[in-house]
Coordinates of N, CA and C in Angstrom, one line a residue:
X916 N 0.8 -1.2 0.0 CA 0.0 0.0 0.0 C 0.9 1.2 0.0
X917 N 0.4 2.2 -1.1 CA 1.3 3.7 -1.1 C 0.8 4.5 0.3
X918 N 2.0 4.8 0.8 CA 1.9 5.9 1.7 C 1.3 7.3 1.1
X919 N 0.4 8.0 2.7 CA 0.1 8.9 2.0 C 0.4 9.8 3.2
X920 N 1.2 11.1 2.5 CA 2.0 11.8 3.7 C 0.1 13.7 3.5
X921 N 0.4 13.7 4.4 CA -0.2 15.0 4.7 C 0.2 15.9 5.5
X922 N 0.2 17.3 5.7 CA 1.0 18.1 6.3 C 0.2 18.5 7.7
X923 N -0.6 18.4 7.6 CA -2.2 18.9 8.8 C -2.9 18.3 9.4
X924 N -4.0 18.4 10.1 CA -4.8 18.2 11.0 C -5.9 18.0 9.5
X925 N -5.7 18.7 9.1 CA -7.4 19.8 8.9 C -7.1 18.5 6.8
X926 N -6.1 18.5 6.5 CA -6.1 18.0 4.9 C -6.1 16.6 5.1
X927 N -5.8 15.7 6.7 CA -5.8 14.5 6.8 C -6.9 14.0 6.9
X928 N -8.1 14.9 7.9 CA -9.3 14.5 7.6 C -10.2 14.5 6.6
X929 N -9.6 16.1 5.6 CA -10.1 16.0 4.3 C -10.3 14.8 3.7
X930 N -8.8 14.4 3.3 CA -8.2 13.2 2.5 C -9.2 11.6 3.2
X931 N -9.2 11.3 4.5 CA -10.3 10.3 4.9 C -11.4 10.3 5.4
X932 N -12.2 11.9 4.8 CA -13.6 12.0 4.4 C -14.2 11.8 5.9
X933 N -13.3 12.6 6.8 CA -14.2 12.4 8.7 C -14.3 14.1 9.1
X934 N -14.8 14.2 10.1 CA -14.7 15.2 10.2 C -13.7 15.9 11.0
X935 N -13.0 17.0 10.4 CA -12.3 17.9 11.2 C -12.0 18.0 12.4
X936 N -13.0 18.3 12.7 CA -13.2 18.6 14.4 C -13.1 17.2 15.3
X937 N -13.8 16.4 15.1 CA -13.2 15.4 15.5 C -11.7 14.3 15.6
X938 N -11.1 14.9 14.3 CA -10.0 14.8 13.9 C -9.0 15.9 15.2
X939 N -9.7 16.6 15.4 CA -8.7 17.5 16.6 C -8.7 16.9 17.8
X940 N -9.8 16.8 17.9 CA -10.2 16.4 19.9 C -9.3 14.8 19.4
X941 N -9.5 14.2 19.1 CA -8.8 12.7 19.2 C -7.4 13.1 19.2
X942 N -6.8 13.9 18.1 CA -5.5 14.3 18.7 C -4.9 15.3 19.9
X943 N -5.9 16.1 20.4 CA -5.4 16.6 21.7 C -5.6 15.6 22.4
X944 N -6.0 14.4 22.6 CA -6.6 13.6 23.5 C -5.2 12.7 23.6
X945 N -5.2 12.4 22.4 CA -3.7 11.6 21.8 C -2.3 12.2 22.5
X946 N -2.5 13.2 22.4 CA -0.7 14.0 23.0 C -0.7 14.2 24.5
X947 N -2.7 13.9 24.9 CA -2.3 14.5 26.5 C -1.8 12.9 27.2
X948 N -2.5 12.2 26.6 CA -1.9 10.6 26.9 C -0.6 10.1 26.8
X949 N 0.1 10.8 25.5 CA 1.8 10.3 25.0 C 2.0 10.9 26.1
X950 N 1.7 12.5 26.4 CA 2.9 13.6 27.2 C 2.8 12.7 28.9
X951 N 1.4 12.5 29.4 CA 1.4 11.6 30.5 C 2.2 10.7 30.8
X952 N 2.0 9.6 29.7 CA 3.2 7.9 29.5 C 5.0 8.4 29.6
X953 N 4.8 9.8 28.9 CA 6.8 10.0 29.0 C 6.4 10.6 30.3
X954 N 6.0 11.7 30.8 CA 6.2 11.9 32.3 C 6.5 11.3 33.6
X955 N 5.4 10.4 33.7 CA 5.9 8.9 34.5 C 6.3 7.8 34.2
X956 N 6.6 7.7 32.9 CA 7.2 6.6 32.5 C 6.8 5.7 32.2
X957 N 5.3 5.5 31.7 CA 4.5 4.3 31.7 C 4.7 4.1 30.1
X958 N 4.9 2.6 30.2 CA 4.9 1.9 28.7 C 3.8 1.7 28.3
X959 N 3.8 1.1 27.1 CA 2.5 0.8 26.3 C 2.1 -0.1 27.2
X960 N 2.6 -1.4 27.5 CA 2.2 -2.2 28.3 C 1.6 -2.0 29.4
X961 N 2.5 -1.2 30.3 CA 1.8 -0.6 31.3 C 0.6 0.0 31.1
X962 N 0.4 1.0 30.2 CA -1.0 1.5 29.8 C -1.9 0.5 30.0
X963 N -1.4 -0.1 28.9 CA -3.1 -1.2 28.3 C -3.2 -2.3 29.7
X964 N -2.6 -1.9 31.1 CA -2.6 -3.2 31.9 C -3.7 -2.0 32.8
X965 N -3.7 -1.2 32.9 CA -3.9 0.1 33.8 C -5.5 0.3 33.6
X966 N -6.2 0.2 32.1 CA -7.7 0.4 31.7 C -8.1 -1.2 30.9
X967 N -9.4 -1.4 31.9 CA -9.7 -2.2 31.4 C -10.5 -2.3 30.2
X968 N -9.9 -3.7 29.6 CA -10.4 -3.9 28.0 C -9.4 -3.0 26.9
X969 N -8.4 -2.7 27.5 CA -7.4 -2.1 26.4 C -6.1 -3.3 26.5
X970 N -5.9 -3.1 25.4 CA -5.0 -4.1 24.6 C -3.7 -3.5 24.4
X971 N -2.5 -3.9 24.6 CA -1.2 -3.4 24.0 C -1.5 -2.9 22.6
X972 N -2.2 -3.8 21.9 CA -2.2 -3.8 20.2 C -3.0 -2.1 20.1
X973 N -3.9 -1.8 20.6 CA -4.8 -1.2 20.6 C -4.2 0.1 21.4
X974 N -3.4 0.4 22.3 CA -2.3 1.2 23.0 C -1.5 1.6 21.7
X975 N -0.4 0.5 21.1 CA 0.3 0.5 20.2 C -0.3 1.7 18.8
X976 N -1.5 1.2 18.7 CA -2.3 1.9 17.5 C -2.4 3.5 17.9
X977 N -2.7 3.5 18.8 CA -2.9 5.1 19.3 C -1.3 6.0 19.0
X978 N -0.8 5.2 20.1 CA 0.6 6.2 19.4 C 1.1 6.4 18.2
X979 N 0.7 5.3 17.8 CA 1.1 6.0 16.2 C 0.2 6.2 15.0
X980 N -0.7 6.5 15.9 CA -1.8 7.9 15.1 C -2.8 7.3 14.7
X981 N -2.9 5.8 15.0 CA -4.0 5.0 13.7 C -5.4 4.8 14.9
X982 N -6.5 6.0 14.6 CA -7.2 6.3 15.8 C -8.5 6.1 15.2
X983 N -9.0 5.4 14.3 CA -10.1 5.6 13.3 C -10.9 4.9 14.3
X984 N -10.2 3.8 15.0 CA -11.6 2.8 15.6 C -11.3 3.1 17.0
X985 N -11.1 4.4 17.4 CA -10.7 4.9 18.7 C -11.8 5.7 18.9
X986 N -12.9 5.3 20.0 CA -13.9 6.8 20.1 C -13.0 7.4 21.1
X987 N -13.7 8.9 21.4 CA -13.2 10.0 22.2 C -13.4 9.5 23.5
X988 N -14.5 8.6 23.8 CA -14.8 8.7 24.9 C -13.7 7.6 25.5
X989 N -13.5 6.3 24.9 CA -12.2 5.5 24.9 C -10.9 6.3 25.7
X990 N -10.7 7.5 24.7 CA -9.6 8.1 24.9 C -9.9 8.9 26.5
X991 N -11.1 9.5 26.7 CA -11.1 10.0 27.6 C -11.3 8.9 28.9
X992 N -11.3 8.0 28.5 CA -11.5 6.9 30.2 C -9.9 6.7 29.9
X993 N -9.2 7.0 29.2 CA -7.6 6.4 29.6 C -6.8 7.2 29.9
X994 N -7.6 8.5 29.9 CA -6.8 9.4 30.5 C -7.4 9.2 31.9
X995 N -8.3 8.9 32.0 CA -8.7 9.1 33.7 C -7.7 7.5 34.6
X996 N -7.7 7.2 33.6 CA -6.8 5.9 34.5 C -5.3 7.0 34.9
X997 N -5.2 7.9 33.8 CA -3.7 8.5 34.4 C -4.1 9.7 35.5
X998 N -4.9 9.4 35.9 CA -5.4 10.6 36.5 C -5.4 12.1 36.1
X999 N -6.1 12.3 35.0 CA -6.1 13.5 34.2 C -7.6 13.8 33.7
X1000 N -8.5 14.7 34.2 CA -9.5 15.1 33.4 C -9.9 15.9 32.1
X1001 N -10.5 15.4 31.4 CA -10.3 16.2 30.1 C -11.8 17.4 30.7
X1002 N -11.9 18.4 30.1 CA -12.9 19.6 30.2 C -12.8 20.0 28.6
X1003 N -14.0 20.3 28.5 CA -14.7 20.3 26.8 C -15.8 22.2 27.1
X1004 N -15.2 22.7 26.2 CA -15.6 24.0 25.8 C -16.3 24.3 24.6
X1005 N -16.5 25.2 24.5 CA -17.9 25.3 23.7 C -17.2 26.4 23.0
X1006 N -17.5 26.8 21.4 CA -17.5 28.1 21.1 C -18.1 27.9 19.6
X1007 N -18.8 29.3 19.4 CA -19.3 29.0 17.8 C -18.4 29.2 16.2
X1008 N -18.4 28.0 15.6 CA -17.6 28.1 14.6 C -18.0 29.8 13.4
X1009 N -16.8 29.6 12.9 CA -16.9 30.8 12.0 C -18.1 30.7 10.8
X1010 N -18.3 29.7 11.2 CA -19.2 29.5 9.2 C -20.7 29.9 10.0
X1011 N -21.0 29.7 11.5 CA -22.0 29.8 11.7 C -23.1 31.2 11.7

């Protein structure tokens, strides 16, 4: 399979036809998890032993970006295993 490089947030989701916004929150969600695991030092292993019904394979996937079959809310129960709450804000888009 050809690799397909994209420079953005915003032309990746273009390019796999999801939405944008969604495409953001999964990756702030994504970095506040990596930045957590390098802070204390937890491995993938360690992760996926930490929340139940997560998988190394499925840990593995996250870090390296492949988040398609990842809901938000997934992400936000694994951050609460690291003891981190996410808070969700509101604002009106421009097009509105």
């Amino acid at each position: 399979m050809k690799k397909i490089e994209t420079t953005d947030l915003k032309g990746f989701a273009e390019m796999m036809g999801v939405d944008y916004h969604l495409v953001l929150v999964k990756d702030q969600l994504i970095r506040k998890i990596k930045a957590e695991c390098e802070k204390h030092q937890i491995s993938q292993r360690k992760l996926a032993k930490r929340v139940p019904g997560l998988t190394h394979d499925r840990v593995s996937k996250i870090f390296n970006g492949q988040v398609g079959h990842m809901t938000v809310d997934k992400l936000i129960e694994i951050l609460s295993h690291l003891d981190i709450t996410a808070h969700i804000t509101f604002e009106e888009s421009e097009a509105a």
